[in-house]
XYZ file of C-alpha atoms in Angstrom:
342
model
C -14.368 13.056 3.666
C -13.166 9.816 2.427
C -10.549 11.162 -0.841
C -9.448 13.959 1.938
C -7.883 10.977 3.820
C -6.368 9.583 1.420
C -4.476 12.427 0.280
C -3.139 13.248 4.388
C -2.432 9.540 4.565
C -0.358 10.020 1.187
C 1.545 13.329 2.443
C 2.949 10.705 5.444
C 6.501 8.666 5.708
C 5.798 4.741 6.075
C 8.940 3.128 4.711
C 8.746 -0.858 5.396
C 9.269 -0.279 9.110
C 9.173 3.098 9.757
C 5.698 3.616 9.504
C 4.811 4.459 13.159
C 3.510 8.398 11.579
C 0.707 6.677 9.786
C -0.028 5.103 12.639
C -0.273 7.769 15.003
C -2.177 9.600 12.351
C -4.955 6.134 12.233
C -5.113 6.025 15.909
C -6.099 9.751 15.869
C -8.977 9.371 13.569
C -10.007 6.615 15.166
C -10.210 7.236 19.146
C -13.014 6.713 20.551
C -15.071 4.970 17.414
C -13.703 1.571 18.496
C -14.201 -1.177 21.444
C -10.361 -2.079 22.114
C -7.304 -0.816 19.735
C -3.618 -2.205 20.328
C -0.505 -2.401 18.470
C 1.534 -5.383 19.068
C 5.236 -5.490 19.030
C 6.125 -6.144 15.233
C 3.893 -2.114 15.083
C 0.678 -3.799 13.575
C -2.099 -1.677 14.706
C -5.788 -4.396 15.668
C -8.720 -2.507 16.879
C -11.692 -4.210 17.646
C -15.301 -2.865 16.957
C -18.865 -3.960 17.449
C -20.971 -3.772 15.631
C -24.989 -4.125 15.515
C -24.983 -7.448 16.341
C -21.934 -9.940 17.157
C -22.134 -12.936 15.294
C -19.602 -16.546 15.660
C -17.470 -15.784 12.629
C -14.309 -14.419 13.610
C -14.097 -10.532 10.709
C -10.282 -9.608 9.893
C -10.318 -6.037 7.481
C -6.725 -6.406 6.844
C -4.775 -3.336 4.491
C -1.358 -2.296 4.493
C 0.018 0.663 6.081
C 3.826 1.141 4.508
C 4.981 2.014 1.987
C 8.185 0.959 -0.963
C 11.243 3.180 -0.538
C 14.852 2.933 0.208
C 17.017 2.587 2.558
C 20.482 4.269 3.339
C 23.261 1.662 3.603
C 27.279 3.666 3.610
C 28.256 6.875 3.396
C 30.992 7.701 0.628
C 33.613 10.072 2.020
C 32.218 13.071 -0.021
C 28.923 12.584 2.362
C 27.479 10.756 -0.674
C 24.408 8.075 0.703
C 24.323 4.887 -0.722
C 21.448 3.214 -0.885
C 19.555 -0.327 -1.276
C 15.697 -0.202 -2.600
C 12.848 -1.311 0.620
C 10.130 -3.646 -1.353
C 9.591 -4.044 -4.831
C 11.223 -0.896 -6.797
C 12.199 -0.488 -10.979
C 15.532 1.258 -10.336
C 14.695 2.438 -13.761
C 12.292 5.456 -11.993
C 14.592 6.390 -9.453
C 16.856 9.230 -10.756
C 16.889 13.081 -10.333
C 13.952 11.735 -7.711
C 13.475 13.573 -4.475
C 13.234 12.160 -1.080
C 13.099 12.566 2.268
C 15.570 10.549 4.485
C 15.448 10.011 8.164
C 13.225 10.814 10.921
C 14.143 14.418 10.165
C 13.116 13.894 7.071
C 16.581 15.915 5.650
C 15.855 17.275 1.894
C 17.884 14.907 -0.349
C 17.513 13.977 -4.333
C 18.547 10.693 -6.240
C 21.912 11.632 -8.886
C 23.730 9.348 -10.543
C 26.566 10.409 -13.610
C 25.908 12.945 -15.892
C 25.428 12.292 -19.507
C 27.761 13.657 -20.809
C 29.609 10.893 -19.288
C 27.900 8.294 -19.743
C 29.655 5.821 -22.823
C 27.306 5.540 -26.538
C 26.957 1.329 -25.506
C 25.721 2.131 -21.544
C 22.876 4.506 -23.179
C 20.466 1.596 -23.128
C 21.331 0.053 -20.157
C 19.424 1.076 -17.360
C 21.524 2.394 -14.347
C 21.848 0.535 -11.434
C 21.144 0.783 -7.835
C 24.639 0.877 -7.007
C 25.540 3.522 -9.361
C 23.677 5.497 -7.631
C 23.264 7.826 -4.677
C 21.000 10.681 -2.469
C 22.654 14.066 -2.278
C 21.888 15.809 0.606
C 24.005 18.862 0.557
C 26.434 17.051 3.043
C 30.682 18.048 1.854
C 32.420 15.407 3.742
C 31.333 11.557 5.185
C 31.831 13.100 8.621
C 29.033 15.709 7.808
C 26.634 14.185 6.256
C 26.216 11.942 9.473
C 25.218 14.831 11.547
C 22.553 14.535 9.628
C 22.415 10.700 8.452
C 23.088 6.772 9.844
C 23.160 3.541 7.729
C 20.075 1.846 8.131
C 17.574 5.324 8.107
C 15.526 5.573 5.583
C 13.741 7.793 2.494
C 10.849 8.096 1.253
C 10.204 9.593 -2.129
C 8.399 12.965 -2.097
C 4.874 12.890 -4.283
C 2.797 15.553 -4.075
C -0.445 15.361 -4.418
C -1.802 16.305 -6.951
C -5.303 15.602 -8.466
C -5.375 15.226 -12.759
C -8.676 16.436 -14.727
C -11.396 15.406 -12.224
C -10.783 11.601 -11.277
C -7.419 10.605 -10.636
C -5.443 11.074 -7.895
C -1.846 10.978 -8.106
C 0.224 10.067 -4.825
C 2.748 7.974 -3.891
C 2.039 5.199 -1.137
C -1.599 5.078 -2.354
C -0.834 1.672 -1.830
C -1.951 1.015 0.243
C -3.044 4.405 2.356
C -6.543 4.188 -0.002
C -6.575 0.237 1.853
C -6.662 2.110 5.195
C -8.379 5.110 4.153
C -11.230 2.939 3.470
C -10.933 0.959 6.704
C -11.184 4.176 8.743
C -14.358 5.233 7.140
C -15.593 1.975 8.196
C -13.992 2.333 11.753
C -16.100 6.081 11.684
C -19.195 4.714 10.885
C -21.963 1.649 12.433
C -21.345 -1.919 10.977
C -24.296 -4.436 10.971
C -21.718 -6.368 12.385
C -18.397 -7.809 14.699
C -15.148 -6.860 13.360
C -11.436 -6.722 13.317
C -9.643 -4.061 11.423
C -5.600 -4.985 11.522
C -3.557 -1.920 9.675
C -0.718 -4.034 8.999
C 2.757 -3.221 8.884
C 6.853 -4.751 6.191
C 3.805 -6.135 3.796
C 6.019 -4.779 1.315
C 8.874 -6.496 2.221
C 7.217 -10.112 2.090
C 3.837 -9.511 3.831
C 6.377 -10.049 8.124
C 3.272 -7.900 9.653
C 0.343 -9.742 8.403
C 1.351 -13.148 10.145
C 1.322 -12.316 13.327
C -1.584 -10.377 12.905
C -3.528 -13.376 11.628
C -2.426 -15.677 14.899
C -3.416 -13.230 17.098
C -7.126 -12.359 16.392
C -7.167 -15.347 14.583
C -10.303 -14.860 11.757
C -12.222 -17.807 9.895
C -12.890 -14.707 7.567
C -10.948 -12.107 5.925
C -11.260 -8.895 3.536
C -7.704 -7.962 2.452
C -8.376 -3.850 0.597
C -5.520 -3.294 -1.466
C -4.071 -1.263 -4.667
C -3.412 -3.997 -7.774
C -0.793 -3.179 -10.926
C -3.310 -1.034 -13.819
C -0.723 -1.242 -17.576
C -3.456 0.871 -19.252
C -1.183 2.329 -21.125
C -1.118 2.616 -25.149
C 1.494 0.685 -25.686
C 0.047 -1.885 -24.045
C -1.729 -5.023 -25.255
C -5.419 -7.008 -24.195
C -5.353 -8.445 -21.038
C -1.598 -7.135 -20.377
C -3.488 -3.962 -19.394
C -4.214 -5.881 -16.783
C -6.007 -3.575 -15.258
C -7.749 -0.086 -15.694
C -8.447 2.651 -12.859
C -11.351 4.036 -13.917
C -13.213 0.835 -14.825
C -14.052 -0.010 -11.308
C -13.348 -2.242 -7.847
C -10.652 -4.584 -9.001
C -12.521 -8.469 -7.071
C -9.008 -10.285 -7.686
C -9.248 -14.675 -8.439
C -6.251 -14.962 -8.741
C -2.808 -13.519 -7.481
C 0.874 -14.639 -7.791
C 0.430 -15.260 -3.943
C -3.332 -16.390 -3.468
C -6.128 -18.497 -4.890
C -9.198 -16.696 -3.333
C -12.459 -17.563 -1.813
C -14.446 -19.190 -4.752
C -17.715 -18.783 -2.450
C -16.403 -15.126 -1.070
C -15.933 -13.870 -5.059
C -18.616 -14.748 -6.564
C -21.011 -13.722 -3.285
C -18.973 -10.233 -3.395
C -19.307 -9.741 -7.230
C -22.947 -10.245 -7.396
C -23.431 -7.993 -4.935
C -21.671 -5.329 -6.247
C -23.703 -6.185 -9.710
C -26.797 -6.249 -7.746
C -25.637 -2.281 -6.259
C -25.091 -1.066 -9.770
C -21.001 -0.466 -8.347
C -19.299 -1.188 -11.691
C -16.328 -4.646 -11.214
C -13.364 -4.956 -13.100
C -11.463 -8.573 -12.491
C -7.610 -8.679 -12.948
C -6.128 -10.598 -16.355
C -2.787 -11.657 -15.816
C -1.962 -13.424 -12.713
C 0.763 -10.742 -11.074
C 1.594 -9.288 -7.565
C -0.011 -10.910 -3.787
C -1.000 -9.742 -0.606
C -1.724 -10.147 2.955
C -4.010 -12.381 1.706
C -1.867 -14.959 1.351
C -0.200 -15.009 4.998
C -3.762 -14.512 6.878
C -5.432 -17.055 4.262
C -2.148 -19.939 5.730
C -1.855 -18.326 9.005
C -2.247 -20.843 11.494
C -5.506 -23.267 10.864
C -6.340 -21.060 7.973
C -8.830 -18.604 6.072
C -11.283 -17.724 3.458
C -9.651 -14.655 1.622
C -11.204 -11.974 -0.450
C -9.602 -8.834 -1.918
C -10.856 -6.174 -2.948
C -8.136 -3.239 -4.622
C -8.266 0.196 -6.609
C -6.837 -0.061 -9.973
C -2.934 2.056 -9.674
C -1.005 2.685 -12.288
C 2.875 3.755 -11.772
C 2.609 2.247 -8.705
C 5.322 2.213 -6.620
C 6.424 5.529 -7.840
C 6.046 8.551 -6.492
C 3.441 8.670 -9.871
C 0.915 6.542 -8.714
C -2.785 7.458 -10.535
C -5.192 6.604 -9.088
C -9.564 7.024 -9.804
C -11.732 8.862 -7.302
C -14.348 6.684 -7.938
C -13.508 3.740 -8.095
C -11.848 4.327 -4.519
C -15.269 5.698 -3.123
C -17.089 2.348 -4.853
C -14.185 0.377 -3.357
C -15.910 1.849 0.428
C -19.347 1.466 -0.773
C -17.990 -2.659 -2.058
C -16.542 -2.809 1.424
C -18.692 -1.689 3.304
C -21.440 -4.751 1.195
C -19.325 -7.716 2.325
C -19.977 -7.035 6.152
C -23.526 -6.587 5.554
C -23.492 -10.003 3.568
C -21.658 -11.485 5.781
C -24.289 -11.403 8.610
C -26.383 -12.951 6.567
C -24.611 -15.416 5.802
C -24.016 -16.610 10.056
């Protein structure tokens, strides 16, 4: 069921600032499972669910709904769409990719200059984003404007495929995996009361988490995420960062957060005690909603759990299915342990 939820979530478009379809799906899934469900002014979905017992501390679990994508900036006289990235995208992956533009999901293909026209000195250089375009089949600016407007976003078309027995390939695994784990938690009995935040606009600066943290005022927060894996044969040693299939990633630090040492030790020990494989990151990189939640208001103790994802922020992101299941199990144990601390 958990992996089916991941697949369903990855089939939805939710580029930062346009997370509506993802939020609607989540609301339909958790209806009747929680005491309160509300959407704030930014679009964050904030849920409160009572557990077997209440505790003195306010606990928050968070994951972001949005994904990286593109925003249309201009339509040429020939009907092509010019664009800018939304979130961190390596422009080398863009040429030839299929996308869906706007609420009507207008199909398009990202193109650039044909190889026959590329000068020899240009062939070793990465194509600039401003030299690419989206072709939606329009013959003129007027025809394109009937379908698309500047400010519309484009989401990648990432087919959902199982690779072998253990890997899942899809777009938006970052962070639909975290959202799926939270849905799984909300749908079952919890040991303690807990807030859940499905946040918006994480990919463009953890913006949704700011308002969420002010509203909930958590004492302790768990951020469920994915994280960069570079487990390629050509990448040496520590530069692999982490590896899909080697267990849940429990970071002690990333580019935005030094995680609470007590919570880190508690959860690594709990993983060992429950024979749940885990790893940590061998390089300090990236950042999550944890950085914003940790420093908002009077601050909070934060912990992160993540699934290692290869080809992250591309339509061909891949994760290990057992890592996702283990992440859900460890998130449940987190709530049990927090109950013991109170």
